[in-house]
Amino acid sequence: MSEIRFDDQVAIITGAGHGLGRTYAEELARRGVAVVVNDLGVDVHGLGSGPAAQVVVDGIKKAGGRAVANMDSVASAEGGQAIVDAAINEFGRVDIVINNAGILRDKSFHNLSFTEMDDIIDVHLRGAFYVSQPAYRVMREHKYGRFLFTTSAAGLFGNFGQTNYSAAKMGLVGLSNTIAIEGAKNGIHSNAIAPIARTRLT
């Protein structure tokens, strides 16, 4: 059986400096995809900064792949547009978006602050929207596109201390499903996955 290839396609992967995002980036690059590795290099709480995206890019290039690092934040419309612009400017197109960026603000429901709710919604749900909408517009022009949203069992079933995270992750399911319905006539598909993996976020 021949290897599945995606030669000459371009992917944006958010939260690609570590864990699942890094795995997606490295595997797609191995299969011929040019990758925009988006990551702020923050810790699991969204604090600090670091060279995580560039480290992944360096590894991809060393293995013979194509990639560019991007450190714009998904948590604003301007950041989302800048991430898509990075793909267009570097590789000329956008074919795939994997919305994987995430942080944690775990707190029991009765203690959860508005800020802790907003921080999670901004990165997980609004962040996916801010990146996906400008990418979707590009995909419509080319009549082709693929979206993948990283949801969670916490979104599907709930999890103690993760009201904010669970709500955001379930929101991604609705976002993905609607993009799939609206995008079908233009060759755009969208799916959500709820992976079980041991990463620094878990």
PDB file of C-alpha atoms in Angstrom:
ATOM      1  CA  MET A   1       0.000   0.000   0.000  1.00  0.00           C
ATOM      2  CA  SER A   2       1.367   3.404  -0.968  1.00  0.00           C
ATOM      3  CA  GLU A   3       2.011   6.073   1.660  1.00  0.00           C
ATOM      4  CA  ILE A   4      -0.616   8.760   2.098  1.00  0.00           C
ATOM      5  CA  ARG A   5       0.888  12.020   0.860  1.00  0.00           C
ATOM      6  CA  PHE A   6      -0.196  15.664   0.874  1.00  0.00           C
ATOM      7  CA  ASP A   7       2.526  17.113  -1.329  1.00  0.00           C
ATOM      8  CA  ASP A   8       2.385  20.863  -1.982  1.00  0.00           C
ATOM      9  CA  GLN A   9      -0.478  21.467   0.463  1.00  0.00           C
ATOM     10  CA  VAL A  10      -0.125  24.115   3.155  1.00  0.00           C
ATOM     11  CA  ALA A  11      -1.224  23.652   6.770  1.00  0.00           C
ATOM     12  CA  ILE A  12      -1.632  26.039   9.679  1.00  0.00           C
ATOM     13  CA  ILE A  13      -1.314  24.286  13.028  1.00  0.00           C
ATOM     14  CA  THR A  14      -1.926  26.295  16.179  1.00  0.00           C
ATOM     15  CA  GLY A  15      -0.347  25.257  19.452  1.00  0.00           C
ATOM     16  CA  ALA A  16       2.216  23.320  17.436  1.00  0.00           C
ATOM     17  CA  GLY A  17       5.223  23.889  19.678  1.00  0.00           C
ATOM     18  CA  HIS A  18       4.517  20.942  21.950  1.00  0.00           C
ATOM     19  CA  GLY A  19       2.469  17.794  22.380  1.00  0.00           C
ATOM     20  CA  LEU A  20      -0.200  16.904  19.853  1.00  0.00           C
ATOM     21  CA  GLY A  21       0.319  20.046  17.779  1.00  0.00           C
ATOM     22  CA  ARG A  22       3.996  19.285  17.351  1.00  0.00           C
ATOM     23  CA  THR A  23       3.161  15.706  16.377  1.00  0.00           C
ATOM     24  CA  TYR A  24       0.695  16.934  13.751  1.00  0.00           C
ATOM     25  CA  ALA A  25       3.236  19.389  12.358  1.00  0.00           C
ATOM     26  CA  GLU A  26       6.050  16.874  12.113  1.00  0.00           C
ATOM     27  CA  GLU A  27       3.879  14.148  10.603  1.00  0.00           C
ATOM     28  CA  LEU A  28       2.257  16.389   7.999  1.00  0.00           C
ATOM     29  CA  ALA A  29       5.655  17.808   7.040  1.00  0.00           C
ATOM     30  CA  ARG A  30       6.927  14.244   6.606  1.00  0.00           C
ATOM     31  CA  ARG A  31       4.047  13.690   4.187  1.00  0.00           C
ATOM     32  CA  GLY A  32       4.900  16.690   2.024  1.00  0.00           C
ATOM     33  CA  VAL A  33       2.930  19.507   3.655  1.00  0.00           C
ATOM     34  CA  ALA A  34       4.398  22.983   4.141  1.00  0.00           C
ATOM     35  CA  VAL A  35       3.566  23.897   7.730  1.00  0.00           C
ATOM     36  CA  VAL A  36       2.970  27.139   9.585  1.00  0.00           C
ATOM     37  CA  VAL A  37       3.976  26.216  13.139  1.00  0.00           C
ATOM     38  CA  ASN A  38       2.052  28.612  15.374  1.00  0.00           C
ATOM     39  CA  ASP A  39       2.918  28.749  19.073  1.00  0.00           C
ATOM     40  CA  LEU A  40       3.578  31.529  21.580  1.00  0.00           C
ATOM     41  CA  GLY A  41       5.908  29.308  23.570  1.00  0.00           C
ATOM     42  CA  VAL A  42       3.881  29.830  26.756  1.00  0.00           C
ATOM     43  CA  ASP A  43       3.352  27.391  29.618  1.00  0.00           C
ATOM     44  CA  VAL A  44       0.108  25.463  30.135  1.00  0.00           C
ATOM     45  CA  HIS A  45      -1.428  28.499  31.868  1.00  0.00           C
ATOM     46  CA  GLY A  46      -0.647  30.769  28.922  1.00  0.00           C
ATOM     47  CA  LEU A  47       2.196  32.566  30.683  1.00  0.00           C
ATOM     48  CA  GLY A  48       5.746  33.359  29.596  1.00  0.00           C
ATOM     49  CA  SER A  49       7.208  32.851  26.151  1.00  0.00           C
ATOM     50  CA  GLY A  50       9.761  30.673  24.446  1.00  0.00           C
ATOM     51  CA  PRO A  51      11.195  29.409  21.145  1.00  0.00           C
ATOM     52  CA  ALA A  52       8.974  26.317  20.885  1.00  0.00           C
ATOM     53  CA  ALA A  53       7.699  27.095  17.367  1.00  0.00           C
ATOM     54  CA  GLN A  54      11.180  27.717  15.988  1.00  0.00           C
ATOM     55  CA  VAL A  55      12.508  24.519  17.559  1.00  0.00           C
ATOM     56  CA  VAL A  56       9.819  22.519  15.733  1.00  0.00           C
ATOM     57  CA  VAL A  57      10.514  24.358  12.478  1.00  0.00           C
ATOM     58  CA  ASP A  58      14.242  23.697  12.766  1.00  0.00           C
ATOM     59  CA  GLY A  59      13.563  19.997  13.226  1.00  0.00           C
ATOM     60  CA  ILE A  60      11.236  19.864  10.227  1.00  0.00           C
ATOM     61  CA  LYS A  61      13.735  21.644   8.009  1.00  0.00           C
ATOM     62  CA  LYS A  62      16.557  19.390   9.187  1.00  0.00           C
ATOM     63  CA  ALA A  63      14.450  16.415   8.083  1.00  0.00           C
ATOM     64  CA  GLY A  64      14.002  17.983   4.636  1.00  0.00           C
ATOM     65  CA  GLY A  65      10.564  19.520   5.133  1.00  0.00           C
ATOM     66  CA  ARG A  66       9.193  23.023   4.724  1.00  0.00           C
ATOM     67  CA  ALA A  67       7.969  25.078   7.667  1.00  0.00           C
ATOM     68  CA  VAL A  68       7.839  28.560   9.112  1.00  0.00           C
ATOM     69  CA  ALA A  69       7.445  29.648  12.730  1.00  0.00           C
ATOM     70  CA  ASN A  70       4.671  32.015  13.768  1.00  0.00           C
ATOM     71  CA  MET A  71       4.129  33.532  17.191  1.00  0.00           C
ATOM     72  CA  ASP A  72       0.950  35.550  16.707  1.00  0.00           C
ATOM     73  CA  SER A  73      -1.789  34.975  19.274  1.00  0.00           C
ATOM     74  CA  VAL A  74      -4.944  33.132  18.259  1.00  0.00           C
ATOM     75  CA  ALA A  75      -6.841  35.057  20.948  1.00  0.00           C
ATOM     76  CA  SER A  76      -7.547  38.107  18.776  1.00  0.00           C
ATOM     77  CA  ALA A  77      -8.986  38.708  15.330  1.00  0.00           C
ATOM     78  CA  GLU A  78      -5.776  40.492  14.354  1.00  0.00           C
ATOM     79  CA  GLY A  79      -3.678  37.556  15.481  1.00  0.00           C
ATOM     80  CA  GLY A  80      -5.824  35.077  13.596  1.00  0.00           C
ATOM     81  CA  GLN A  81      -5.556  37.086  10.405  1.00  0.00           C
ATOM     82  CA  ALA A  82      -1.789  37.433  10.849  1.00  0.00           C
ATOM     83  CA  ILE A  83      -1.427  33.665  11.141  1.00  0.00           C
ATOM     84  CA  VAL A  84      -3.295  33.133   7.881  1.00  0.00           C
ATOM     85  CA  ASP A  85      -1.327  35.945   6.239  1.00  0.00           C
ATOM     86  CA  ALA A  86       1.895  34.189   7.283  1.00  0.00           C
ATOM     87  CA  ALA A  87       0.821  31.095   5.356  1.00  0.00           C
ATOM     88  CA  ILE A  88      -0.114  33.110   2.272  1.00  0.00           C
ATOM     89  CA  ASN A  89       3.046  35.201   2.345  1.00  0.00           C
ATOM     90  CA  GLU A  90       5.365  32.232   2.865  1.00  0.00           C
ATOM     91  CA  PHE A  91       3.669  29.479   0.845  1.00  0.00           C
ATOM     92  CA  GLY A  92       0.996  31.172  -1.279  1.00  0.00           C
ATOM     93  CA  ARG A  93      -2.079  29.313  -0.014  1.00  0.00           C
ATOM     94  CA  VAL A  94      -3.901  27.615   2.862  1.00  0.00           C
ATOM     95  CA  ASP A  95      -5.317  24.100   2.489  1.00  0.00           C
ATOM     96  CA  ILE A  96      -5.460  22.777   6.062  1.00  0.00           C
ATOM     97  CA  VAL A  97      -6.101  24.340   9.459  1.00  0.00           C
ATOM     98  CA  ILE A  98      -5.659  22.346  12.666  1.00  0.00           C
ATOM     99  CA  ASN A  99      -7.009  24.308  15.619  1.00  0.00           C
ATOM    100  CA  ASN A 100      -5.042  22.886  18.504  1.00  0.00           C
ATOM    101  CA  ALA A 101      -3.941  25.847  20.650  1.00  0.00           C
ATOM    102  CA  GLY A 102      -4.989  25.623  24.272  1.00  0.00           C
ATOM    103  CA  ILE A 103      -4.338  26.672  27.855  1.00  0.00           C
ATOM    104  CA  LEU A 104      -5.802  25.714  31.218  1.00  0.00           C
ATOM    105  CA  ARG A 105      -7.463  27.751  33.972  1.00  0.00           C
ATOM    106  CA  ASP A 106      -8.878  24.893  36.053  1.00  0.00           C
ATOM    107  CA  LYS A 107     -11.147  25.931  38.926  1.00  0.00           C
ATOM    108  CA  SER A 108     -14.263  24.438  40.512  1.00  0.00           C
ATOM    109  CA  PHE A 109     -17.457  26.012  39.179  1.00  0.00           C
ATOM    110  CA  HIS A 110     -18.370  27.955  42.331  1.00  0.00           C
ATOM    111  CA  ASN A 111     -14.897  29.547  42.413  1.00  0.00           C
ATOM    112  CA  LEU A 112     -14.501  30.228  38.690  1.00  0.00           C
ATOM    113  CA  SER A 113     -13.950  33.902  37.865  1.00  0.00           C
ATOM    114  CA  PHE A 114     -15.170  35.727  34.776  1.00  0.00           C
ATOM    115  CA  THR A 115     -11.547  36.268  33.766  1.00  0.00           C
ATOM    116  CA  GLU A 116     -10.735  32.565  34.013  1.00  0.00           C
ATOM    117  CA  MET A 117     -13.769  31.823  31.852  1.00  0.00           C
ATOM    118  CA  ASP A 118     -12.872  34.479  29.294  1.00  0.00           C
ATOM    119  CA  ASP A 119      -9.226  33.403  29.065  1.00  0.00           C
ATOM    120  CA  ILE A 120     -10.193  29.865  28.081  1.00  0.00           C
ATOM    121  CA  ILE A 121     -12.927  30.918  25.661  1.00  0.00           C
ATOM    122  CA  ASP A 122     -10.549  33.430  24.053  1.00  0.00           C
ATOM    123  CA  VAL A 123      -7.897  30.822  23.254  1.00  0.00           C
ATOM    124  CA  HIS A 124      -9.880  27.652  22.599  1.00  0.00           C
ATOM    125  CA  LEU A 125     -13.131  28.836  21.019  1.00  0.00           C
ATOM    126  CA  ARG A 126     -12.660  32.396  19.821  1.00  0.00           C
ATOM    127  CA  GLY A 127      -9.089  31.509  18.850  1.00  0.00           C
ATOM    128  CA  ALA A 128     -10.316  28.737  16.564  1.00  0.00           C
ATOM    129  CA  PHE A 129     -12.856  31.126  15.054  1.00  0.00           C
ATOM    130  CA  TYR A 130     -10.317  33.914  14.554  1.00  0.00           C
ATOM    131  CA  VAL A 131      -7.954  31.628  12.621  1.00  0.00           C
ATOM    132  CA  SER A 132     -10.571  29.621  10.776  1.00  0.00           C
ATOM    133  CA  GLN A 133     -12.672  32.427   9.333  1.00  0.00           C
ATOM    134  CA  PRO A 134      -9.923  34.136   7.285  1.00  0.00           C
ATOM    135  CA  ALA A 135      -8.608  30.723   6.238  1.00  0.00           C
ATOM    136  CA  TYR A 136     -12.119  29.659   5.216  1.00  0.00           C
ATOM    137  CA  ARG A 137     -12.446  32.689   2.964  1.00  0.00           C
ATOM    138  CA  VAL A 138      -9.233  31.730   1.168  1.00  0.00           C
ATOM    139  CA  MET A 139     -10.374  28.112   0.885  1.00  0.00           C
ATOM    140  CA  ARG A 140     -13.705  29.161  -0.669  1.00  0.00           C
ATOM    141  CA  GLU A 141     -11.839  30.898  -3.466  1.00  0.00           C
ATOM    142  CA  HIS A 142      -9.887  27.729  -4.242  1.00  0.00           C
ATOM    143  CA  LYS A 143     -12.853  25.367  -3.686  1.00  0.00           C
ATOM    144  CA  TYR A 144     -10.823  23.218  -1.292  1.00  0.00           C
ATOM    145  CA  GLY A 145     -10.076  23.121   2.409  1.00  0.00           C
ATOM    146  CA  ARG A 146      -9.753  20.913   5.466  1.00  0.00           C
ATOM    147  CA  PHE A 147     -10.352  21.875   9.106  1.00  0.00           C
ATOM    148  CA  LEU A 148      -9.588  19.816  12.177  1.00  0.00           C
ATOM    149  CA  PHE A 149     -10.671  21.007  15.637  1.00  0.00           C
ATOM    150  CA  THR A 150      -9.200  19.507  18.796  1.00  0.00           C
ATOM    151  CA  THR A 151     -12.083  19.028  21.198  1.00  0.00           C
ATOM    152  CA  SER A 152     -11.940  16.916  24.358  1.00  0.00           C
ATOM    153  CA  ALA A 153     -13.746  14.274  26.381  1.00  0.00           C
ATOM    154  CA  ALA A 154     -14.144  17.091  28.912  1.00  0.00           C
ATOM    155  CA  GLY A 155     -16.309  18.892  26.373  1.00  0.00           C
ATOM    156  CA  LEU A 156     -18.322  15.820  25.497  1.00  0.00           C
ATOM    157  CA  PHE A 157     -18.858  14.507  29.024  1.00  0.00           C
ATOM    158  CA  GLY A 158     -17.718  17.236  31.432  1.00  0.00           C
ATOM    159  CA  ASN A 159     -14.864  17.085  33.925  1.00  0.00           C
ATOM    160  CA  PHE A 160     -14.555  18.274  37.511  1.00  0.00           C
ATOM    161  CA  GLY A 161     -12.873  21.665  37.773  1.00  0.00           C
ATOM    162  CA  GLN A 162     -13.084  22.381  34.046  1.00  0.00           C
ATOM    163  CA  THR A 163     -16.346  24.241  33.461  1.00  0.00           C
ATOM    164  CA  ASN A 164     -14.612  26.808  31.274  1.00  0.00           C
ATOM    165  CA  TYR A 165     -12.522  24.287  29.337  1.00  0.00           C
ATOM    166  CA  SER A 166     -15.446  21.903  28.847  1.00  0.00           C
ATOM    167  CA  ALA A 167     -17.731  24.657  27.545  1.00  0.00           C
ATOM    168  CA  ALA A 168     -15.097  25.910  25.098  1.00  0.00           C
ATOM    169  CA  LYS A 169     -14.302  22.421  23.845  1.00  0.00           C
ATOM    170  CA  MET A 170     -17.956  21.591  23.213  1.00  0.00           C
ATOM    171  CA  GLY A 171     -18.298  24.902  21.395  1.00  0.00           C
ATOM    172  CA  LEU A 172     -15.645  23.688  18.962  1.00  0.00           C
ATOM    173  CA  VAL A 173     -17.867  20.749  18.017  1.00  0.00           C
ATOM    174  CA  GLY A 174     -20.671  23.079  16.970  1.00  0.00           C
ATOM    175  CA  LEU A 175     -18.248  25.342  15.135  1.00  0.00           C
ATOM    176  CA  SER A 176     -16.756  22.427  13.226  1.00  0.00           C
ATOM    177  CA  ASN A 177     -20.124  20.902  12.349  1.00  0.00           C
ATOM    178  CA  THR A 178     -21.457  24.158  10.946  1.00  0.00           C
ATOM    179  CA  ILE A 179     -18.313  24.832   8.908  1.00  0.00           C
ATOM    180  CA  ALA A 180     -18.718  21.338   7.454  1.00  0.00           C
ATOM    181  CA  ILE A 181     -22.331  22.058   6.456  1.00  0.00           C
ATOM    182  CA  GLU A 182     -21.627  25.483   4.961  1.00  0.00           C
ATOM    183  CA  GLY A 183     -18.326  24.508   3.369  1.00  0.00           C
ATOM    184  CA  ALA A 184     -19.447  21.325   1.599  1.00  0.00           C
ATOM    185  CA  LYS A 185     -20.498  23.072  -1.604  1.00  0.00           C
ATOM    186  CA  ASN A 186     -17.002  24.577  -1.878  1.00  0.00           C
ATOM    187  CA  GLY A 187     -15.027  21.416  -1.201  1.00  0.00           C
ATOM    188  CA  ILE A 188     -14.350  22.321   2.428  1.00  0.00           C
ATOM    189  CA  HIS A 189     -14.566  19.585   5.059  1.00  0.00           C
ATOM    190  CA  SER A 190     -14.365  19.946   8.830  1.00  0.00           C
ATOM    191  CA  ASN A 191     -14.047  17.449  11.663  1.00  0.00           C
ATOM    192  CA  ALA A 192     -13.493  17.509  15.415  1.00  0.00           C
ATOM    193  CA  ILE A 193     -11.443  14.933  17.291  1.00  0.00           C
ATOM    194  CA  ALA A 194     -11.262  14.210  21.007  1.00  0.00           C
ATOM    195  CA  PRO A 195      -7.821  12.625  21.431  1.00  0.00           C
ATOM    196  CA  ILE A 196      -6.665  10.804  24.540  1.00  0.00           C
ATOM    197  CA  ALA A 197      -2.978  11.551  24.998  1.00  0.00           C
ATOM    198  CA  ARG A 198      -0.451  12.221  27.718  1.00  0.00           C
ATOM    199  CA  THR A 199       0.941  15.703  27.063  1.00  0.00           C
ATOM    200  CA  ARG A 200       2.101  18.577  29.241  1.00  0.00           C
ATOM    201  CA  LEU A 201      -1.463  19.973  29.153  1.00  0.00           C
ATOM    202  CA  THR A 202      -2.834  16.781  30.736  1.00  0.00           C
TER     203      THR A 202
END
